Each structure stands twice: as C-alpha cells, then as structure tokens.
C-alpha cells in the first residue's frame, strides 16, 4: 500500500485546467450554494424560536451526556422552543429524541459525509434538511437559533461553538445565551481561554461572560429561561 498517495482533493488543485473548465465548475458551485441557502431559509423561517444543541455524533444512548441532552431537549420544548441539531446520531439524536418525544418541534440539519452521519429517526416531518456545504449549514444554525446548548464533542462541535462565540463577540448576531455542559470536559479549553488568550490580550475579559458552564440539565435550561425572563420575552409559535 502506498502511504504517500496524495489526497485527490489536493491533487485536483494542482491539476492543469482550462479556463472554461474552471469557470464552469466554480460558477455551478455558486448555484448549488444558493439552492441550499434558499431551501434552508424557506424551511427554517417557519419554525419559530429554537435552541440548537451541539455535540458529538459518537456518543451512544447509554452515555450520560446523551441522556442529559435528551432531558435538556424535553425541558426546552416545555419552555416553547423547538430544538435544532445536526440531525445525525449521538448527541444530535438525543436532542431530537427529547424534542420529538415531548411533542416539540425537532429540526435536523444534516451534513453529507462519507462516514458517521445520517438522519436520526426523531425529526419532525419535513423539518430535516441535508447540506453539502458546512458553512451553509452553520448559517442555518446561527440565524435561526435563539440559544445554544453545547455538549461534549470533537472538532465539529468546537467549530460550531466558535462560530456562535465569534458572531456574538463581533455583534453580527444577538447576544443569545450559550451553555457549555460538563465543567470537567470543558475545563482544559476554558483554562486555555483564560491563561493564554486572555493573558496575551487576544480576547477581552468580558468575552468570558459570553457563555455559562453547567453540569446538570436543570441548570442548562434554567440559564436559557432566565435570559428570556429578564427581557420578559415569551415564546410563541
């Protein structure tokens, strides 16, 4: 087996192409992006206030965080919010399951991947969307979420968390509540925020107040509720 075989996507960048080939392919990509955005907007604009739940696709139903995500989703739908997840297995399935079983709106924004991603069975009819482009999918997450619950996860979860933090920090979206669930899991990242980013002046002290860290479903939902109670905002679908 040749371990030095170059990735086809890398190889394609350096492959000689005609001008017609390049412009045709890239132009058609623009239309694919537009189609995903339009389809997403037309579906999501109808769903009403929602909270996104992010987390690993790899956690199983017996995992404590899977069970906690299910509980959180049920409690959030009791407040009147719908639940948005990535639509796949693991924490995403747990969030959709909690909403679906509690007769709440359960939205799945799936991404087409060669592994570990498929629609879970707990998504409200006609509220499952599939995306080819991660950035279009993230637009739907942040545009149509009024709060973010971030469970333990890997690179994808970190990407979604940083997207929300960056957009709130730069005031591109409202200062919606962000809840990190699992103080032990997040402790290393938070230490790095404080001891590296803050000390070097790469973030401001007030940026550390953009999120809340909790260890229970009750506290996660209480933070979302308290945020909207403070502004006397009620959720109506």
mmCIF file of C-alpha atoms in Angstrom, residues 29-233:
data_model
loop_
_atom_site.group_PDB
_atom_site.id
_atom_site.type_symbol
_atom_site.label_atom_id
_atom_site.label_comp_id
_atom_site.label_asym_id
_atom_site.label_seq_id
_atom_site.Cartn_x
_atom_site.Cartn_y
_atom_site.Cartn_z
ATOM 1 C CA UNK A 29 -20.898 25.710 -7.183
ATOM 2 C CA UNK A 30 -22.351 29.175 -6.592
ATOM 3 C CA UNK A 31 -25.740 27.945 -7.791
ATOM 4 C CA UNK A 32 -25.541 24.884 -5.513
ATOM 5 C CA UNK A 33 -24.780 27.150 -2.546
ATOM 6 C CA UNK A 34 -27.678 29.430 -3.478
ATOM 7 C CA UNK A 35 -30.037 26.465 -3.734
ATOM 8 C CA UNK A 36 -29.048 25.219 -0.262
ATOM 9 C CA UNK A 37 -29.469 28.703 1.223
ATOM 10 C CA UNK A 38 -32.879 29.277 -0.362
ATOM 11 C CA UNK A 39 -34.178 25.851 0.641
ATOM 12 C CA UNK A 40 -32.879 26.389 4.171
ATOM 13 C CA UNK A 41 -34.386 29.850 4.511
ATOM 14 C CA UNK A 42 -37.764 28.785 3.173
ATOM 15 C CA UNK A 43 -37.953 25.909 5.652
ATOM 16 C CA UNK A 44 -36.423 27.497 8.737
ATOM 17 C CA UNK A 45 -38.273 30.810 8.600
ATOM 18 C CA UNK A 46 -41.468 28.918 9.502
ATOM 19 C CA UNK A 47 -40.252 27.025 12.573
ATOM 20 C CA UNK A 48 -40.316 29.758 15.223
ATOM 21 C CA UNK A 49 -37.935 30.274 18.176
ATOM 22 C CA UNK A 50 -35.448 27.436 18.631
ATOM 23 C CA UNK A 51 -32.425 26.373 20.650
ATOM 24 C CA UNK A 52 -29.574 24.495 18.974
ATOM 25 C CA UNK A 53 -27.952 21.515 20.673
ATOM 26 C CA UNK A 54 -24.410 20.735 19.510
ATOM 27 C CA UNK A 55 -22.360 17.660 20.442
ATOM 28 C CA UNK A 56 -20.597 14.514 19.336
ATOM 29 C CA UNK A 57 -22.054 12.109 16.806
ATOM 30 C CA UNK A 58 -20.124 9.294 18.511
ATOM 31 C CA UNK A 59 -21.764 9.158 21.926
ATOM 32 C CA UNK A 60 -24.117 6.214 22.481
ATOM 33 C CA UNK A 61 -27.545 6.145 24.180
ATOM 34 C CA UNK A 62 -26.030 4.719 27.366
ATOM 35 C CA UNK A 63 -23.658 7.685 27.717
ATOM 36 C CA UNK A 64 -24.531 10.170 30.474
ATOM 37 C CA UNK A 65 -24.277 13.128 28.101
ATOM 38 C CA UNK A 66 -26.620 11.503 25.565
ATOM 39 C CA UNK A 67 -29.181 11.063 28.345
ATOM 40 C CA UNK A 68 -28.627 14.597 29.582
ATOM 41 C CA UNK A 69 -29.097 16.032 26.092
ATOM 42 C CA UNK A 70 -32.412 14.196 25.795
ATOM 43 C CA UNK A 71 -33.531 15.630 29.132
ATOM 44 C CA UNK A 72 -32.399 19.135 28.195
ATOM 45 C CA UNK A 73 -34.308 18.998 24.912
ATOM 46 C CA UNK A 74 -37.503 17.908 26.661
ATOM 47 C CA UNK A 75 -37.206 20.732 29.172
ATOM 48 C CA UNK A 76 -36.502 23.318 26.488
ATOM 49 C CA UNK A 77 -39.561 22.295 24.485
ATOM 50 C CA UNK A 78 -41.552 22.740 27.693
ATOM 51 C CA UNK A 79 -40.497 26.402 27.505
ATOM 52 C CA UNK A 80 -41.950 26.592 23.987
ATOM 53 C CA UNK A 81 -38.742 26.419 21.953
ATOM 54 C CA UNK A 82 -38.072 23.994 19.143
ATOM 55 C CA UNK A 83 -34.814 22.046 19.012
ATOM 56 C CA UNK A 84 -32.276 22.244 16.193
ATOM 57 C CA UNK A 85 -29.488 19.685 15.887
ATOM 58 C CA UNK A 86 -27.197 18.410 13.160
ATOM 59 C CA UNK A 87 -29.775 15.694 12.521
ATOM 60 C CA UNK A 88 -27.364 12.778 12.916
ATOM 61 C CA UNK A 89 -26.552 10.203 15.620
ATOM 62 C CA UNK A 90 -25.111 10.695 19.108
ATOM 63 C CA UNK A 91 -25.894 13.950 20.878
ATOM 64 C CA UNK A 92 -27.806 15.134 17.816
ATOM 65 C CA UNK A 93 -30.111 12.132 18.041
ATOM 66 C CA UNK A 94 -30.504 12.691 21.779
ATOM 67 C CA UNK A 95 -31.600 16.294 21.270
ATOM 68 C CA UNK A 96 -34.054 15.408 18.528
ATOM 69 C CA UNK A 97 -35.364 12.493 20.580
ATOM 70 C CA UNK A 98 -36.102 14.672 23.597
ATOM 71 C CA UNK A 99 -37.978 17.207 21.480
ATOM 72 C CA UNK A 100 -39.812 14.627 19.378
ATOM 73 C CA UNK A 101 -40.998 12.566 22.357
ATOM 74 C CA UNK A 102 -42.195 15.734 24.076
ATOM 75 C CA UNK A 103 -44.224 16.783 21.000
ATOM 76 C CA UNK A 104 -41.922 19.728 20.347
ATOM 77 C CA UNK A 105 -40.531 20.820 17.007
ATOM 78 C CA UNK A 106 -37.485 18.727 16.184
ATOM 79 C CA UNK A 107 -35.305 20.059 13.372
ATOM 80 C CA UNK A 108 -32.340 18.231 11.819
ATOM 81 C CA UNK A 109 -29.720 20.000 9.683
ATOM 82 C CA UNK A 110 -27.770 17.087 8.288
ATOM 83 C CA UNK A 111 -24.420 17.246 6.516
ATOM 84 C CA UNK A 112 -23.449 14.834 3.750
ATOM 85 C CA UNK A 113 -20.338 12.975 4.934
ATOM 86 C CA UNK A 114 -18.623 9.742 3.882
ATOM 87 C CA UNK A 115 -18.879 8.398 7.468
ATOM 88 C CA UNK A 116 -20.813 8.598 10.759
ATOM 89 C CA UNK A 117 -23.580 10.918 9.556
ATOM 90 C CA UNK A 118 -27.164 10.020 8.695
ATOM 91 C CA UNK A 119 -30.593 11.308 9.659
ATOM 92 C CA UNK A 120 -31.817 10.054 13.017
ATOM 93 C CA UNK A 121 -35.473 8.944 13.274
ATOM 94 C CA UNK A 122 -36.606 11.684 15.683
ATOM 95 C CA UNK A 123 -37.027 14.617 13.316
ATOM 96 C CA UNK A 124 -40.372 16.297 12.709
ATOM 97 C CA UNK A 125 -41.790 15.559 9.269
ATOM 98 C CA UNK A 126 -40.495 17.999 6.615
ATOM 99 C CA UNK A 127 -38.038 19.571 9.086
ATOM 100 C CA UNK A 128 -34.996 17.541 8.079
ATOM 101 C CA UNK A 129 -32.616 19.354 5.729
ATOM 102 C CA UNK A 130 -29.481 17.982 4.089
ATOM 103 C CA UNK A 131 -26.452 20.124 3.213
ATOM 104 C CA UNK A 132 -23.321 19.601 1.175
ATOM 105 C CA UNK A 133 -21.579 22.716 2.495
ATOM 106 C CA UNK A 134 -20.688 23.099 6.178
ATOM 107 C CA UNK A 135 -20.769 26.894 6.004
ATOM 108 C CA UNK A 136 -24.330 26.962 4.661
ATOM 109 C CA UNK A 137 -25.415 24.602 7.420
ATOM 110 C CA UNK A 138 -23.804 26.863 10.034
ATOM 111 C CA UNK A 139 -25.681 29.837 8.625
ATOM 112 C CA UNK A 140 -28.927 27.992 9.405
ATOM 113 C CA UNK A 141 -27.772 27.133 12.929
ATOM 114 C CA UNK A 142 -26.881 30.666 13.916
ATOM 115 C CA UNK A 143 -29.576 32.539 12.007
ATOM 116 C CA UNK A 144 -32.471 30.542 13.405
ATOM 117 C CA UNK A 145 -31.290 29.735 16.950
ATOM 118 C CA UNK A 146 -32.154 31.823 19.986
ATOM 119 C CA UNK A 147 -29.804 29.899 22.263
ATOM 120 C CA UNK A 148 -27.041 27.288 22.098
ATOM 121 C CA UNK A 149 -26.501 24.209 24.258
ATOM 122 C CA UNK A 150 -23.027 22.779 23.677
ATOM 123 C CA UNK A 151 -22.464 19.222 24.847
ATOM 124 C CA UNK A 152 -19.102 17.380 24.733
ATOM 125 C CA UNK A 153 -17.911 16.799 21.191
ATOM 126 C CA UNK A 154 -14.999 16.885 18.776
ATOM 127 C CA UNK A 155 -13.798 19.195 16.034
ATOM 128 C CA UNK A 156 -17.272 19.757 14.580
ATOM 129 C CA UNK A 157 -18.695 20.753 17.953
ATOM 130 C CA UNK A 158 -15.781 23.118 18.588
ATOM 131 C CA UNK A 159 -16.304 24.641 15.147
ATOM 132 C CA UNK A 160 -19.979 25.311 15.901
ATOM 133 C CA UNK A 161 -19.181 26.725 19.339
ATOM 134 C CA UNK A 162 -16.530 29.082 17.966
ATOM 135 C CA UNK A 163 -18.858 30.213 15.190
ATOM 136 C CA UNK A 164 -21.503 31.217 17.735
ATOM 137 C CA UNK A 165 -18.959 32.886 20.049
ATOM 138 C CA UNK A 166 -17.345 34.820 17.210
ATOM 139 C CA UNK A 167 -20.627 36.093 15.789
ATOM 140 C CA UNK A 168 -21.842 37.197 19.225
ATOM 141 C CA UNK A 169 -18.475 38.754 20.111
ATOM 142 C CA UNK A 170 -18.453 40.753 16.867
ATOM 143 C CA UNK A 171 -22.147 41.653 17.232
ATOM 144 C CA UNK A 172 -23.101 40.021 13.955
ATOM 145 C CA UNK A 173 -25.921 38.229 15.797
ATOM 146 C CA UNK A 174 -27.690 38.983 19.073
ATOM 147 C CA UNK A 175 -26.143 38.116 22.434
ATOM 148 C CA UNK A 176 -28.038 34.833 22.688
ATOM 149 C CA UNK A 177 -27.261 32.519 25.614
ATOM 150 C CA UNK A 178 -24.551 29.864 25.167
ATOM 151 C CA UNK A 179 -24.389 26.995 27.662
ATOM 152 C CA UNK A 180 -21.443 24.604 27.890
ATOM 153 C CA UNK A 181 -22.498 21.354 29.558
ATOM 154 C CA UNK A 182 -19.854 19.436 31.508
ATOM 155 C CA UNK A 183 -17.379 21.515 33.520
ATOM 156 C CA UNK A 184 -14.802 18.713 33.619
ATOM 157 C CA UNK A 185 -14.942 18.224 29.863
ATOM 158 C CA UNK A 186 -14.614 21.933 29.053
ATOM 159 C CA UNK A 187 -12.068 22.789 31.769
ATOM 160 C CA UNK A 188 -8.995 22.444 29.532
ATOM 161 C CA UNK A 189 -10.420 24.741 26.861
ATOM 162 C CA UNK A 190 -11.541 27.299 29.438
ATOM 163 C CA UNK A 191 -8.116 27.271 31.092
ATOM 164 C CA UNK A 192 -6.591 27.999 27.678
ATOM 165 C CA UNK A 193 -9.036 30.860 27.161
ATOM 166 C CA UNK A 194 -8.027 32.414 30.495
ATOM 167 C CA UNK A 195 -4.337 31.559 30.746
ATOM 168 C CA UNK A 196 -3.342 32.010 27.111
ATOM 169 C CA UNK A 197 -5.848 34.053 25.104
ATOM 170 C CA UNK A 198 -6.767 36.481 27.888
ATOM 171 C CA UNK A 199 -3.241 36.848 29.253
ATOM 172 C CA UNK A 200 -1.898 37.655 25.795
ATOM 173 C CA UNK A 201 -4.672 40.172 25.219
ATOM 174 C CA UNK A 202 -6.174 38.154 22.366
ATOM 175 C CA UNK A 203 -9.638 38.284 23.920
ATOM 176 C CA UNK A 204 -11.219 40.707 26.385
ATOM 177 C CA UNK A 205 -12.262 39.778 29.906
ATOM 178 C CA UNK A 206 -15.921 40.369 29.065
ATOM 179 C CA UNK A 207 -15.698 37.726 26.317
ATOM 180 C CA UNK A 208 -15.562 35.110 29.065
ATOM 181 C CA UNK A 209 -19.106 36.090 30.023
ATOM 182 C CA UNK A 210 -20.459 35.103 26.604
ATOM 183 C CA UNK A 211 -21.136 31.585 27.904
ATOM 184 C CA UNK A 212 -22.195 29.732 31.036
ATOM 185 C CA UNK A 213 -20.762 26.397 32.199
ATOM 186 C CA UNK A 214 -23.143 23.943 33.912
ATOM 187 C CA UNK A 215 -23.259 20.312 34.957
ATOM 188 C CA UNK A 216 -26.963 19.499 35.028
ATOM 189 C CA UNK A 217 -29.900 19.607 32.650
ATOM 190 C CA UNK A 218 -31.785 21.740 35.160
ATOM 191 C CA UNK A 219 -29.073 24.411 35.216
ATOM 192 C CA UNK A 220 -28.686 24.397 31.440
ATOM 193 C CA UNK A 221 -32.363 25.081 30.863
ATOM 194 C CA UNK A 222 -32.581 27.491 33.800
ATOM 195 C CA UNK A 223 -29.962 29.699 32.142
ATOM 196 C CA UNK A 224 -31.954 29.820 28.897
ATOM 197 C CA UNK A 225 -35.158 30.571 30.794
ATOM 198 C CA UNK A 226 -33.566 33.256 32.986
ATOM 199 C CA UNK A 227 -32.162 35.014 29.938
ATOM 200 C CA UNK A 228 -35.593 35.433 28.345
ATOM 201 C CA UNK A 229 -37.381 36.091 31.630
ATOM 202 C CA UNK A 230 -35.014 39.029 32.154
ATOM 203 C CA UNK A 231 -36.353 40.634 28.987
ATOM 204 C CA UNK A 232 -39.944 39.491 29.589
ATOM 205 C CA UNK A 233 -39.882 37.628 26.283
#
